[in-house]
């Protein structure tokens, strides 16, 4: 028996010819249509056995066009290779599987042409909702502008786009920053340097101020000269270089610091490299704590400790919101737009680059080589 009948795939007509029944009968049986109950059991069994023998698989796109539904949710990622993004997608897939929905994953790598091609593919598959993964607001808004043309519910993970009628899930920067400074305070650190990310959200400055107020209340000395601001949209090597330069400037000014809290992983790697080049050890001489608030973070230094939210749980929540929106949309209910902030998970914090302060005065000494100042 010819399994493909000269075609690229087995069609209903192939099953009909092989089983000896009409195409309409075969279609009713294989699609479990209500009329299939009126067809003799022996007929149904013969049709299904023939379809299995031939290797027939239903055309999901044709079914979606016919039924005007696909039970599919589009997952549009601007950086799927990010470990955080990968974990989020894992949570999305796990949650969708429990409710019988299919994830359609497109990695567009922030390129406009790939975005359009990917969205056109999702349109062909009749995706019923979209989950957009990106933590850069400008890219998120650009992608959302394209998705809005599809008139489907959208959930954004990584950026707050509730103003664009998209339910959003973001990392709670404030609680992450407070938790990191509190952790260092418990270890005895008093002079901590900060590397902050400048983003377009106007409320971000308020968040930083709240972190600093909490740090002061816990006993930290917040020195403006120990604060570096950089843009996460800069190329990784630029942020890496900024971290190295930051260390040089602090040492030149003889600023005392026993730890660095960085909201950027590449800048933190630069800090560690510059300290090492001056024979300063991490964490014995300076602790480094990375606050992973961007889902695109890809740390080049796995030995650096990072405080992270539950990315997989963020994915599960995004899937829940997407499915709820689809079901509400089908019932003509008003779409409820919400914003969820995910706090860090301290239980997964590694201590490889964090330690109590041992040499709190080495920077004030003016020495750039700790070996000259430890005895």
Short mmCIF file of C-alpha atoms in Angstrom, two decimals:
data_model
loop_
_atom_site.label_atom_id
_atom_site.label_comp_id
_atom_site.label_asym_id
_atom_site.label_seq_id
_atom_site.Cartn_x
_atom_site.Cartn_y
_atom_site.Cartn_z
CA UNK A 1 0.00 0.00 0.00
CA UNK A 2 1.41 3.39 -1.00
CA UNK A 3 1.78 5.46 2.13
CA UNK A 4 2.01 8.85 0.44
CA UNK A 5 0.20 8.21 -2.87
CA UNK A 6 2.62 10.52 -4.64
CA UNK A 7 1.76 13.43 -2.34
CA UNK A 8 3.83 14.99 0.41
CA UNK A 9 1.37 13.72 3.03
CA UNK A 10 -1.59 11.39 3.43
CA UNK A 11 -4.92 13.06 2.67
CA UNK A 12 -8.51 12.20 3.53
CA UNK A 13 -9.04 11.07 -0.05
CA UNK A 14 -6.20 8.53 0.35
CA UNK A 15 -7.82 7.08 3.46
CA UNK A 16 -11.18 6.99 1.67
CA UNK A 17 -9.77 5.05 -1.30
CA UNK A 18 -7.94 2.57 0.89
CA UNK A 19 -10.87 1.95 3.24
CA UNK A 20 -13.55 1.84 0.56
CA UNK A 21 -15.68 4.57 2.10
CA UNK A 22 -16.59 8.05 0.92
CA UNK A 23 -14.49 11.09 1.77
CA UNK A 24 -17.40 12.57 3.76
CA UNK A 25 -17.71 9.41 5.88
CA UNK A 26 -13.99 9.31 6.52
CA UNK A 27 -13.97 13.02 7.43
CA UNK A 28 -16.83 12.61 9.91
CA UNK A 29 -15.14 9.65 11.59
CA UNK A 30 -11.62 11.06 11.81
CA UNK A 31 -12.82 14.46 13.03
CA UNK A 32 -15.11 12.89 15.67
CA UNK A 33 -18.00 14.95 14.33
CA UNK A 34 -21.38 14.54 16.08
CA UNK A 35 -22.65 12.57 13.06
CA UNK A 36 -20.01 9.88 13.69
CA UNK A 37 -22.29 8.38 16.33
CA UNK A 38 -24.71 7.40 13.56
CA UNK A 39 -22.03 5.48 11.68
CA UNK A 40 -21.64 1.77 12.38
CA UNK A 41 -18.94 0.90 14.88
CA UNK A 42 -17.28 -1.53 12.44
CA UNK A 43 -17.07 1.26 9.86
CA UNK A 44 -15.50 3.65 12.32
CA UNK A 45 -12.96 1.06 13.40
CA UNK A 46 -12.03 0.24 9.78
CA UNK A 47 -11.59 3.92 8.88
CA UNK A 48 -9.38 4.60 11.90
CA UNK A 49 -7.32 1.46 11.37
CA UNK A 50 -6.74 2.42 7.72
CA UNK A 51 -5.76 5.96 8.69
CA UNK A 52 -3.28 4.66 11.25
CA UNK A 53 -1.82 2.16 8.78
CA UNK A 54 -1.33 4.88 6.17
CA UNK A 55 0.15 7.31 8.67
CA UNK A 56 -2.60 9.91 8.27
CA UNK A 57 -2.41 13.05 10.41
CA UNK A 58 -5.11 15.74 10.39
CA UNK A 59 -4.27 19.11 8.87
CA UNK A 60 -4.30 21.43 11.88
CA UNK A 61 -4.34 24.57 9.75
CA UNK A 62 -7.32 23.33 7.74
CA UNK A 63 -9.12 22.44 10.94
CA UNK A 64 -8.39 25.88 12.38
CA UNK A 65 -9.79 27.56 9.26
CA UNK A 66 -12.87 25.37 9.31
CA UNK A 67 -13.60 25.65 13.02
CA UNK A 68 -12.24 29.22 13.44
CA UNK A 69 -10.26 28.01 16.43
CA UNK A 70 -6.95 26.27 16.90
CA UNK A 71 -6.44 25.87 20.67
CA UNK A 72 -3.03 27.39 20.00
CA UNK A 73 -1.22 30.22 21.79
CA UNK A 74 1.60 32.06 20.04
CA UNK A 75 4.79 32.58 22.03
CA UNK A 76 6.84 35.37 20.43
CA UNK A 77 10.35 35.59 21.89
CA UNK A 78 12.85 38.31 21.06
CA UNK A 79 15.69 36.37 22.71
CA UNK A 80 14.84 32.69 23.13
CA UNK A 81 18.45 31.71 23.83
CA UNK A 82 18.44 33.63 27.10
CA UNK A 83 18.39 31.18 30.04
CA UNK A 84 15.60 33.20 31.67
CA UNK A 85 13.58 33.23 28.45
CA UNK A 86 14.10 29.49 28.11
CA UNK A 87 12.76 28.92 31.63
CA UNK A 88 9.74 31.14 30.96
CA UNK A 89 8.90 29.21 27.80
CA UNK A 90 9.21 25.98 29.78
CA UNK A 91 6.62 27.27 32.25
CA UNK A 92 4.34 28.36 29.40
CA UNK A 93 4.51 24.95 27.74
CA UNK A 94 3.87 23.12 31.01
CA UNK A 95 0.81 25.21 31.82
CA UNK A 96 -0.66 25.09 28.30
CA UNK A 97 -0.32 21.32 28.24
CA UNK A 98 -2.46 20.99 31.36
CA UNK A 99 -5.37 22.81 29.66
CA UNK A 100 -5.02 21.26 26.21
CA UNK A 101 -3.53 24.23 24.36
CA UNK A 102 -0.66 24.10 21.89
CA UNK A 103 2.25 26.61 22.08
CA UNK A 104 3.47 27.97 18.74
CA UNK A 105 6.95 29.33 19.46
CA UNK A 106 8.63 31.92 17.23
CA UNK A 107 12.10 33.34 17.99
CA UNK A 108 12.49 36.57 16.04
CA UNK A 109 15.76 37.86 17.57
CA UNK A 110 14.51 41.45 17.55
CA UNK A 111 14.55 41.67 13.74
CA UNK A 112 11.60 43.41 12.10
CA UNK A 113 11.48 41.16 9.03
CA UNK A 114 11.59 38.00 11.13
CA UNK A 115 8.83 39.44 13.30
CA UNK A 116 6.55 39.94 10.30
CA UNK A 117 7.28 36.49 8.87
CA UNK A 118 6.74 34.86 12.25
CA UNK A 119 3.46 36.67 12.84
CA UNK A 120 2.21 35.74 9.38
CA UNK A 121 2.92 32.11 10.20
CA UNK A 122 0.97 32.42 13.44
CA UNK A 123 -1.89 33.97 11.50
CA UNK A 124 -1.97 30.95 9.19
CA UNK A 125 -2.21 28.69 12.21
CA UNK A 126 -5.00 30.84 13.67
CA UNK A 127 -3.32 31.37 17.06
CA UNK A 128 -5.94 32.53 19.55
CA UNK A 129 -3.67 34.56 21.82
CA UNK A 130 -0.09 35.76 21.94
CA UNK A 131 2.51 35.83 24.70
CA UNK A 132 5.29 38.32 23.96
CA UNK A 133 8.63 37.85 25.74
CA UNK A 134 10.86 40.93 25.81
CA UNK A 135 12.26 43.27 28.43
CA UNK A 136 13.14 46.23 26.21
CA UNK A 137 10.18 48.58 26.08
CA UNK A 138 10.86 50.00 22.60
CA UNK A 139 11.15 46.55 21.04
CA UNK A 140 8.10 45.35 22.96
CA UNK A 141 5.97 48.22 21.70
CA UNK A 142 7.14 47.66 18.13
CA UNK A 143 6.26 43.97 18.28
CA UNK A 144 2.96 44.69 20.00
CA UNK A 145 2.01 47.13 17.24
CA UNK A 146 2.28 44.26 14.76
CA UNK A 147 0.40 41.79 16.96
CA UNK A 148 -2.44 44.26 17.59
CA UNK A 149 -3.41 43.92 13.93
CA UNK A 150 -4.33 40.30 14.65
CA UNK A 151 -7.00 41.39 17.15
CA UNK A 152 -6.12 38.72 19.68
CA UNK A 153 -5.47 38.87 23.44
CA UNK A 154 -1.83 39.63 24.28
CA UNK A 155 0.19 38.95 27.43
CA UNK A 156 3.62 40.61 27.71
CA UNK A 157 6.37 39.13 29.89
CA UNK A 158 9.28 41.43 30.76
CA UNK A 159 7.78 44.86 30.02
CA UNK A 160 4.84 46.78 31.42
CA UNK A 161 2.53 47.45 28.46
CA UNK A 162 -0.74 47.66 30.35
CA UNK A 163 -1.12 51.14 28.85
CA UNK A 164 -1.43 49.35 25.48
CA UNK A 165 -4.17 47.01 26.77
CA UNK A 166 -1.81 44.08 27.25
CA UNK A 167 -1.69 42.22 30.55
CA UNK A 168 1.92 42.33 31.71
CA UNK A 169 4.24 40.33 33.95
CA UNK A 170 7.48 41.96 35.06
CA UNK A 171 10.30 41.39 37.53
CA UNK A 172 9.83 43.42 40.70
CA UNK A 173 12.98 45.58 40.61
CA UNK A 174 12.23 47.23 43.94
CA UNK A 175 11.87 44.06 45.99
CA UNK A 176 14.84 42.53 44.18
CA UNK A 177 17.04 45.52 45.02
CA UNK A 178 15.88 45.65 48.63
CA UNK A 179 16.42 41.91 49.07
CA UNK A 180 19.96 42.15 47.68
CA UNK A 181 21.00 45.03 49.95
CA UNK A 182 19.38 43.36 52.94
CA UNK A 183 21.34 40.17 52.22
CA UNK A 184 24.63 42.10 52.11
CA UNK A 185 23.75 44.01 55.27
CA UNK A 186 23.24 40.76 57.16
CA UNK A 187 26.76 39.76 56.12
CA UNK A 188 28.16 43.02 57.57
CA UNK A 189 28.67 45.15 54.46
CA UNK A 190 28.32 48.91 54.88
CA UNK A 191 29.85 50.44 51.73
CA UNK A 192 28.17 49.02 48.64
CA UNK A 193 28.50 50.20 45.04
CA UNK A 194 25.49 50.03 42.70
CA UNK A 195 25.25 49.54 38.93
CA UNK A 196 21.79 50.57 37.78
CA UNK A 197 20.08 50.23 34.42
CA UNK A 198 18.56 53.32 32.89
CA UNK A 199 15.34 52.50 31.06
CA UNK A 200 12.51 54.48 29.53
CA UNK A 201 9.96 53.79 32.26
CA UNK A 202 9.41 57.07 34.17
CA UNK A 203 8.67 55.26 37.42
CA UNK A 204 12.10 53.61 37.49
CA UNK A 205 13.78 56.53 39.28
CA UNK A 206 11.16 56.25 42.03
CA UNK A 207 12.00 52.56 42.36
CA UNK A 208 15.72 53.28 42.70
CA UNK A 209 15.05 55.89 45.37
CA UNK A 210 12.96 53.39 47.31
CA UNK A 211 15.83 50.89 47.15
CA UNK A 212 18.31 53.52 48.38
CA UNK A 213 16.02 54.61 51.23
CA UNK A 214 15.72 51.01 52.33
CA UNK A 215 19.50 50.56 52.09
CA UNK A 216 20.13 53.59 54.29
CA UNK A 217 17.56 52.39 56.80
CA UNK A 218 19.44 49.08 57.00
CA UNK A 219 22.71 50.85 57.72
CA UNK A 220 24.34 51.12 54.29
CA UNK A 221 26.23 54.28 53.33
CA UNK A 222 24.96 55.27 49.88
CA UNK A 223 27.67 57.33 48.17
CA UNK A 224 26.73 58.98 44.83
CA UNK A 225 30.28 58.25 43.59
CA UNK A 226 29.53 54.54 44.06
CA UNK A 227 26.58 54.57 41.66
CA UNK A 228 26.91 53.79 37.95
CA UNK A 229 24.00 54.19 35.55
CA UNK A 230 24.03 52.50 32.17
CA UNK A 231 21.61 51.51 29.45
CA UNK A 232 20.77 47.80 29.08
CA UNK A 233 20.22 48.42 25.36
CA UNK A 234 23.96 48.99 24.92
CA UNK A 235 25.97 46.15 23.41
CA UNK A 236 27.27 43.62 25.98
CA UNK A 237 30.91 44.55 25.41
CA UNK A 238 30.07 48.21 26.13
CA UNK A 239 28.41 47.32 29.43
CA UNK A 240 31.32 45.01 30.26
CA UNK A 241 33.78 47.85 29.65
CA UNK A 242 31.66 50.20 31.75
CA UNK A 243 31.94 47.78 34.68
CA UNK A 244 35.73 47.70 34.40
CA UNK A 245 35.97 51.49 34.12
CA UNK A 246 33.70 51.87 37.16
CA UNK A 247 36.15 49.89 39.30
CA UNK A 248 39.06 51.98 38.04
CA UNK A 249 37.30 55.24 38.90
CA UNK A 250 36.36 54.08 42.40
CA UNK A 251 39.91 52.99 43.16
CA UNK A 252 41.38 56.20 41.76
CA UNK A 253 39.09 58.20 44.05
CA UNK A 254 40.09 55.94 46.95
CA UNK A 255 36.47 55.06 47.54
CA UNK A 256 35.80 52.35 50.05
CA UNK A 257 33.51 49.58 48.83
CA UNK A 258 33.29 45.96 49.94
CA UNK A 259 30.50 44.82 47.63
CA UNK A 260 28.87 45.64 44.29
CA UNK A 261 25.17 45.19 43.50
CA UNK A 262 24.72 45.14 39.74
CA UNK A 263 21.42 45.22 37.86
CA UNK A 264 23.32 44.21 34.73
CA UNK A 265 25.12 40.89 34.35
CA UNK A 266 27.70 42.02 31.77
CA UNK A 267 28.71 45.06 33.82
CA UNK A 268 29.10 42.78 36.84
CA UNK A 269 31.40 40.53 34.80
CA UNK A 270 33.47 43.60 33.92
CA UNK A 271 33.75 44.51 37.60
CA UNK A 272 34.96 41.01 38.46
CA UNK A 273 37.54 41.01 35.66
CA UNK A 274 38.97 44.40 36.64
CA UNK A 275 39.20 43.38 40.29
CA UNK A 276 40.97 40.17 39.31
CA UNK A 277 43.42 42.08 37.10
CA UNK A 278 44.40 44.09 40.19
CA UNK A 279 44.88 40.87 42.21
CA UNK A 280 41.71 41.62 44.17
CA UNK A 281 39.72 38.49 44.89
CA UNK A 282 35.98 37.85 44.57
CA UNK A 283 34.40 37.40 47.07
CA UNK A 284 37.22 37.53 49.63
CA UNK A 285 38.06 41.17 48.89
CA UNK A 286 34.87 42.35 47.20
CA UNK A 287 31.51 40.62 46.93
CA UNK A 288 29.44 40.86 43.75
CA UNK A 289 25.70 40.28 43.63
CA UNK A 290 23.84 40.37 40.31
CA UNK A 291 20.16 41.31 40.41
CA UNK A 292 18.66 39.57 37.38
CA UNK A 293 15.72 41.81 36.51
CA UNK A 294 15.97 41.38 32.73
CA UNK A 295 14.69 38.21 31.07
CA UNK A 296 17.32 38.57 28.36
CA UNK A 297 20.18 38.31 30.86
CA UNK A 298 22.92 35.91 29.78
CA UNK A 299 25.70 36.11 32.34
CA UNK A 300 29.20 35.47 30.94
CA UNK A 301 30.38 34.62 34.47
CA UNK A 302 28.47 31.66 35.95
CA UNK A 303 30.50 32.05 39.13
CA UNK A 304 28.75 35.34 39.94
CA UNK A 305 25.92 35.07 42.41
CA UNK A 306 22.54 36.16 41.09
CA UNK A 307 19.24 36.90 42.74
CA UNK A 308 16.46 35.92 40.35
CA UNK A 309 12.67 35.68 40.31
CA UNK A 310 10.92 32.39 39.51
CA UNK A 311 11.06 32.66 35.72
CA UNK A 312 9.25 29.36 35.21
CA UNK A 313 6.41 30.55 37.42
CA UNK A 314 6.24 33.73 35.36
CA UNK A 315 5.73 31.55 32.29
CA UNK A 316 2.97 29.56 33.93
CA UNK A 317 1.18 32.72 34.95
CA UNK A 318 1.49 34.14 31.43
CA UNK A 319 -0.11 30.99 30.01
CA UNK A 320 -2.92 31.17 32.56
CA UNK A 321 -3.63 34.80 31.64
CA UNK A 322 -3.55 34.01 27.91
CA UNK A 323 -5.97 31.07 28.16
CA UNK A 324 -8.33 33.01 30.44
CA UNK A 325 -8.31 35.87 27.93
CA UNK A 326 -9.09 33.49 25.05
CA UNK A 327 -12.01 31.97 26.90
CA UNK A 328 -13.31 35.37 27.90
CA UNK A 329 -12.93 36.62 24.34
CA UNK A 330 -15.02 33.71 23.04
CA UNK A 331 -17.75 34.58 25.52
CA UNK A 332 -17.63 38.27 24.50
CA UNK A 333 -16.44 39.30 27.95
CA UNK A 334 -14.51 42.52 28.52
CA UNK A 335 -10.77 41.84 28.65
CA UNK A 336 -9.36 42.45 32.12
CA UNK A 337 -5.90 44.04 31.88
CA UNK A 338 -3.59 43.36 34.83
CA UNK A 339 0.00 43.89 35.92
CA UNK A 340 1.89 41.31 37.99
CA UNK A 341 5.28 41.92 39.60
CA UNK A 342 7.38 38.87 40.48
CA UNK A 343 9.62 39.08 43.53
CA UNK A 344 13.04 37.38 43.67
CA UNK A 345 13.50 33.84 44.88
CA UNK A 346 16.22 33.96 47.55
CA UNK A 347 16.18 30.18 47.95
CA UNK A 348 18.17 29.78 44.71
CA UNK A 349 20.78 32.41 45.57
CA UNK A 350 24.30 31.09 45.12
CA UNK A 351 27.03 32.29 47.49
CA UNK A 352 29.98 31.82 45.15
CA UNK A 353 30.68 35.55 44.82
CA UNK A 354 29.35 36.78 48.16
CA UNK A 355 31.15 36.82 51.50
CA UNK A 356 31.36 38.96 54.65
CA UNK A 357 33.69 41.99 54.27
CA UNK A 358 37.27 41.13 55.19
CA UNK A 359 39.32 44.08 53.96
CA UNK A 360 37.04 47.07 54.42
CA UNK A 361 39.87 49.61 54.25
CA UNK A 362 41.89 48.45 51.24
CA UNK A 363 40.46 51.06 48.88
CA UNK A 364 41.20 53.96 51.23
CA UNK A 365 44.84 52.90 51.35
CA UNK A 366 45.33 53.96 47.73
CA UNK A 367 46.89 50.61 46.86
CA UNK A 368 45.71 48.90 43.68
CA UNK A 369 47.34 45.59 44.55
CA UNK A 370 45.87 44.04 47.67
CA UNK A 371 48.93 41.91 48.19
CA UNK A 372 50.82 45.09 49.17
CA UNK A 373 48.33 45.84 51.91
CA UNK A 374 47.21 42.64 53.58
CA UNK A 375 49.95 41.99 56.12
#
